[in-house]
Amino acid sequence: MIPDVKLNGKSVREMGWIRENIDFPTPQSQTNTIVVPGRNSPIRYTEALGRVSYQPRSFTIVLSMLGTRKQYDQKVSELVNQYAGKLIKVIRSEEPDVYALGTVEFAPVYDPLLRKGTITLECTDGDSYFYHVKESEVVISGSGTVTFQNDFMPVVPVVITTGETAFSWRIGEDTYEKSVSAGTWEFPEMELGAGENRLSVKGEGVTTFRYREGRL
């Protein structure tokens, strides 16, 4: 398989570029510590909100092409005009099921002796998580227990009901209950954690849950 990258669904290889190098380091956790005189260990706020938060993901992609300066300039112009400074989805051929999200800036360089041009795509403000390309959907008709399988990123599903419906679920030691009419709903308390999540549904209509999974 020839290495490739898709920008908003468009292959850079099909645009005439060769992917030379790609670097997607794991984002670092957000850490904040206070050193208190007299204590042997600092006060750590990494999990102050109940979970670890992560810094923006930075990544770099290096593309190249062979050709005249005119051909190179044309390719660079096409690329920059489409994507510079814009929020884009980046999919690597090694992992086609997930995408990174961020804005990209470009740094072009052309070597007339080699008749080779390169362009570096750099992102410093990417979302911490890789998102699944395909949105997850769970549908239940009537009453029953729904089981959600979720990747690492916490996510709140969008709930679509066709009639009066009641929900109940637990997160840790806390129990939650919601009753709604037909419509589209989103409950911040209905947050899915990593792995298996269960929720009880009572109603006579059809209930649909949609959510996009993510991971580091």
Short mmCIF file of C-alpha atoms in Angstrom, two decimals:
data_model
loop_
_atom_site.label_atom_id
_atom_site.label_comp_id
_atom_site.label_asym_id
_atom_site.label_seq_id
_atom_site.Cartn_x
_atom_site.Cartn_y
_atom_site.Cartn_z
CA MET A 1 0.00 0.00 0.00
CA ILE A 2 1.34 3.40 -1.00
CA PRO A 3 1.27 5.79 2.02
CA ASP A 4 -1.36 8.46 1.59
CA VAL A 5 -3.21 11.19 3.45
CA LYS A 6 -6.73 12.45 2.88
CA LEU A 7 -7.60 16.09 3.58
CA ASN A 8 -11.36 16.50 3.96
CA GLY A 9 -11.74 13.23 2.08
CA LYS A 10 -9.42 14.14 -0.83
CA SER A 11 -6.28 12.07 -1.43
CA VAL A 12 -3.01 14.03 -1.65
CA ARG A 13 -1.60 11.25 -3.86
CA GLU A 14 -4.40 11.86 -6.36
CA MET A 15 -3.52 15.56 -6.23
CA GLY A 16 0.02 14.71 -7.43
CA TRP A 17 1.90 14.60 -4.11
CA ILE A 18 4.05 11.91 -2.51
CA ARG A 19 3.81 11.50 1.25
CA GLU A 20 7.41 11.52 2.49
CA ASN A 21 7.00 11.77 6.23
CA ILE A 22 4.25 12.00 8.83
CA ASP A 23 4.45 12.59 12.56
CA PHE A 24 1.42 12.24 14.86
CA PRO A 25 2.80 12.24 18.43
CA THR A 26 0.49 11.41 21.31
CA PRO A 27 -0.88 14.59 22.95
CA GLN A 28 0.45 15.36 26.41
CA SER A 29 -1.84 15.54 29.43
CA GLN A 30 -2.63 18.93 30.92
CA THR A 31 -0.77 19.12 34.20
CA ASN A 32 -0.86 21.77 36.88
CA THR A 33 0.99 21.31 40.14
CA ILE A 34 1.67 23.50 43.14
CA VAL A 35 4.70 22.96 45.35
CA VAL A 36 3.80 23.63 48.97
CA PRO A 37 6.62 24.30 51.45
CA GLY A 38 6.78 21.55 54.04
CA ARG A 39 5.12 18.92 51.83
CA ASN A 40 7.08 16.05 50.35
CA SER A 41 4.88 15.88 47.24
CA PRO A 42 3.22 18.61 45.15
CA ILE A 43 -0.52 19.17 44.89
CA ARG A 44 -1.55 17.81 41.50
CA TYR A 45 -4.58 19.11 39.59
CA THR A 46 -4.33 16.77 36.59
CA GLU A 47 -7.61 15.06 37.49
CA ALA A 48 -9.23 18.01 39.27
CA LEU A 49 -12.39 17.69 37.13
CA GLY A 50 -12.63 13.93 37.59
CA ARG A 51 -10.69 12.97 34.47
CA VAL A 52 -7.43 13.69 32.72
CA SER A 53 -7.54 16.50 30.13
CA TYR A 54 -5.15 16.67 27.21
CA GLN A 55 -3.30 19.40 25.38
CA PRO A 56 -4.02 20.11 21.68
CA ARG A 57 -2.58 17.55 19.29
CA SER A 58 0.28 18.76 17.08
CA PHE A 59 1.20 16.92 13.90
CA THR A 60 3.37 17.38 10.81
CA ILE A 61 3.03 15.98 7.28
CA VAL A 62 5.74 16.36 4.62
CA LEU A 63 4.72 16.03 0.95
CA SER A 64 6.93 16.17 -2.15
CA MET A 65 6.76 16.17 -5.93
CA LEU A 66 9.12 16.19 -8.92
CA GLY A 67 8.71 18.71 -11.70
CA THR A 68 9.40 22.23 -12.89
CA ARG A 69 9.07 25.26 -10.67
CA LYS A 70 5.93 26.24 -12.55
CA GLN A 71 4.34 22.84 -11.97
CA TYR A 72 5.32 22.94 -8.32
CA ASP A 73 3.96 26.43 -7.78
CA GLN A 74 0.65 25.39 -9.33
CA LYS A 75 0.35 22.36 -7.05
CA VAL A 76 1.22 24.45 -3.99
CA SER A 77 -1.34 27.08 -4.97
CA GLU A 78 -4.07 24.45 -5.31
CA LEU A 79 -3.23 22.95 -1.93
CA VAL A 80 -2.86 26.20 -0.01
CA ASN A 81 -5.97 27.84 -1.47
CA GLN A 82 -8.08 24.85 -0.42
CA TYR A 83 -6.78 24.19 3.08
CA ALA A 84 -4.54 26.91 4.58
CA GLY A 85 -5.84 28.04 7.95
CA LYS A 86 -9.06 26.06 7.60
CA LEU A 87 -10.41 23.37 9.91
CA ILE A 88 -9.88 20.05 8.14
CA LYS A 89 -10.22 16.32 8.73
CA VAL A 90 -6.96 14.43 8.22
CA ILE A 91 -7.06 10.67 7.57
CA ARG A 92 -3.92 8.54 7.32
CA SER A 93 -3.90 5.48 5.06
CA GLU A 94 -2.58 3.37 7.98
CA GLU A 95 -5.72 4.10 10.03
CA PRO A 96 -8.55 4.87 7.61
CA ASP A 97 -11.26 4.50 10.26
CA VAL A 98 -10.25 7.56 12.32
CA TYR A 99 -9.48 11.19 11.56
CA ALA A 100 -7.66 14.07 13.23
CA LEU A 101 -9.24 17.52 13.28
CA GLY A 102 -7.34 20.81 13.22
CA THR A 103 -6.17 23.79 11.18
CA VAL A 104 -3.10 23.43 8.96
CA GLU A 105 -0.44 25.89 7.82
CA PHE A 106 1.97 25.29 4.92
CA ALA A 107 5.71 25.77 4.41
CA PRO A 108 6.80 25.18 0.75
CA VAL A 109 10.42 24.69 -0.38
CA TYR A 110 11.66 24.07 -3.96
CA ASP A 111 15.13 22.82 -5.01
CA PRO A 112 15.80 23.79 -8.65
CA LEU A 113 18.89 21.55 -8.89
CA LEU A 114 16.93 18.44 -7.98
CA ARG A 115 13.74 19.73 -9.62
CA LYS A 116 12.03 18.62 -6.45
CA GLY A 117 9.61 20.52 -4.27
CA THR A 118 8.42 19.77 -0.76
CA ILE A 119 5.69 21.25 1.35
CA THR A 120 5.23 20.80 5.09
CA LEU A 121 1.77 20.76 6.60
CA GLU A 122 1.86 21.70 10.27
CA CYS A 123 -0.94 21.70 12.82
CA THR A 124 -0.50 22.97 16.39
CA ASP A 125 -4.15 23.24 17.47
CA GLY A 126 -5.57 19.82 16.63
CA ASP A 127 -8.22 18.19 18.80
CA SER A 128 -6.67 15.83 21.34
CA TYR A 129 -8.63 12.82 20.14
CA PHE A 130 -8.79 10.89 16.89
CA TYR A 131 -12.47 10.62 15.93
CA HIS A 132 -14.12 7.59 14.35
CA VAL A 133 -15.08 8.27 10.74
CA LYS A 134 -18.30 6.28 11.12
CA GLU A 135 -20.79 7.49 13.70
CA SER A 136 -22.07 4.81 16.10
CA GLU A 137 -25.80 4.15 16.22
CA VAL A 138 -27.90 2.02 18.57
CA VAL A 139 -31.65 1.54 18.00
CA ILE A 140 -34.23 -0.01 20.33
CA SER A 141 -37.95 -0.50 19.74
CA GLY A 142 -40.11 -0.36 22.85
CA SER A 143 -38.65 -1.09 26.28
CA GLY A 144 -35.47 -2.85 27.24
CA THR A 145 -31.83 -2.46 28.19
CA VAL A 146 -29.42 -0.83 25.77
CA THR A 147 -25.70 -1.69 25.80
CA PHE A 148 -23.26 0.82 24.30
CA GLN A 149 -19.69 -0.04 23.36
CA ASN A 150 -17.58 3.10 23.48
CA ASP A 151 -13.94 3.79 22.68
CA PHE A 152 -11.67 5.75 25.05
CA MET A 153 -13.13 9.27 24.68
CA PRO A 154 -16.10 10.21 26.90
CA VAL A 155 -19.07 11.13 24.71
CA VAL A 156 -22.72 12.19 25.14
CA PRO A 157 -25.09 10.54 22.64
CA VAL A 158 -27.84 12.33 20.75
CA VAL A 159 -31.15 10.65 21.60
CA ILE A 160 -34.04 10.57 19.12
CA THR A 161 -37.43 9.34 20.37
CA THR A 162 -40.71 8.77 18.51
CA GLY A 163 -42.91 8.77 21.62
CA GLU A 164 -43.04 9.18 25.39
CA THR A 165 -39.90 7.53 26.73
CA ALA A 166 -38.23 7.15 30.12
CA PHE A 167 -34.55 6.47 30.71
CA SER A 168 -32.59 5.35 33.74
CA TRP A 169 -28.88 4.71 34.11
CA ARG A 170 -26.00 4.78 36.57
CA ILE A 171 -22.59 6.40 36.44
CA GLY A 172 -20.46 5.23 39.32
CA GLU A 173 -22.57 5.56 42.46
CA ASP A 174 -24.99 8.08 40.92
CA THR A 175 -28.37 7.12 39.45
CA TYR A 176 -30.12 9.23 36.80
CA GLU A 177 -33.65 9.25 35.39
CA LYS A 178 -35.15 11.20 32.49
CA SER A 179 -38.62 11.22 30.92
CA VAL A 180 -39.16 12.90 27.56
CA SER A 181 -41.69 13.23 24.76
CA ALA A 182 -41.02 12.61 21.08
CA GLY A 183 -38.09 14.64 19.77
CA THR A 184 -34.31 14.95 19.68
CA TRP A 185 -32.54 15.22 23.01
CA GLU A 186 -29.09 15.46 24.52
CA PHE A 187 -28.46 14.99 28.24
CA PRO A 188 -25.00 15.99 29.57
CA GLU A 189 -25.44 13.47 32.40
CA MET A 190 -25.76 10.62 29.87
CA GLU A 191 -22.03 10.48 29.29
CA LEU A 192 -20.62 7.23 27.97
CA GLY A 193 -17.31 6.12 29.43
CA ALA A 194 -14.74 3.84 27.86
CA GLY A 195 -15.92 0.28 27.34
CA GLU A 196 -19.40 -1.04 28.04
CA ASN A 197 -22.25 1.23 29.16
CA ARG A 198 -25.83 0.20 29.97
CA LEU A 199 -29.08 2.17 30.03
CA SER A 200 -32.72 1.17 30.61
CA VAL A 201 -35.45 2.39 28.24
CA LYS A 202 -39.22 2.36 28.89
CA GLY A 203 -41.57 3.36 26.11
CA GLU A 204 -43.58 2.15 23.13
CA GLY A 205 -41.81 4.06 20.36
CA VAL A 206 -38.45 3.71 18.65
CA THR A 207 -35.41 5.23 20.35
CA THR A 208 -32.19 5.93 18.46
CA PHE A 209 -28.84 6.81 20.04
CA ARG A 210 -26.08 8.35 17.92
CA TYR A 211 -22.57 9.20 19.06
CA ARG A 212 -19.07 9.59 17.62
CA GLU A 213 -16.35 7.65 19.36
CA GLY A 214 -12.78 8.80 19.78
CA ARG A 215 -9.41 7.80 21.17
CA LEU A 216 -5.94 9.23 21.70
#
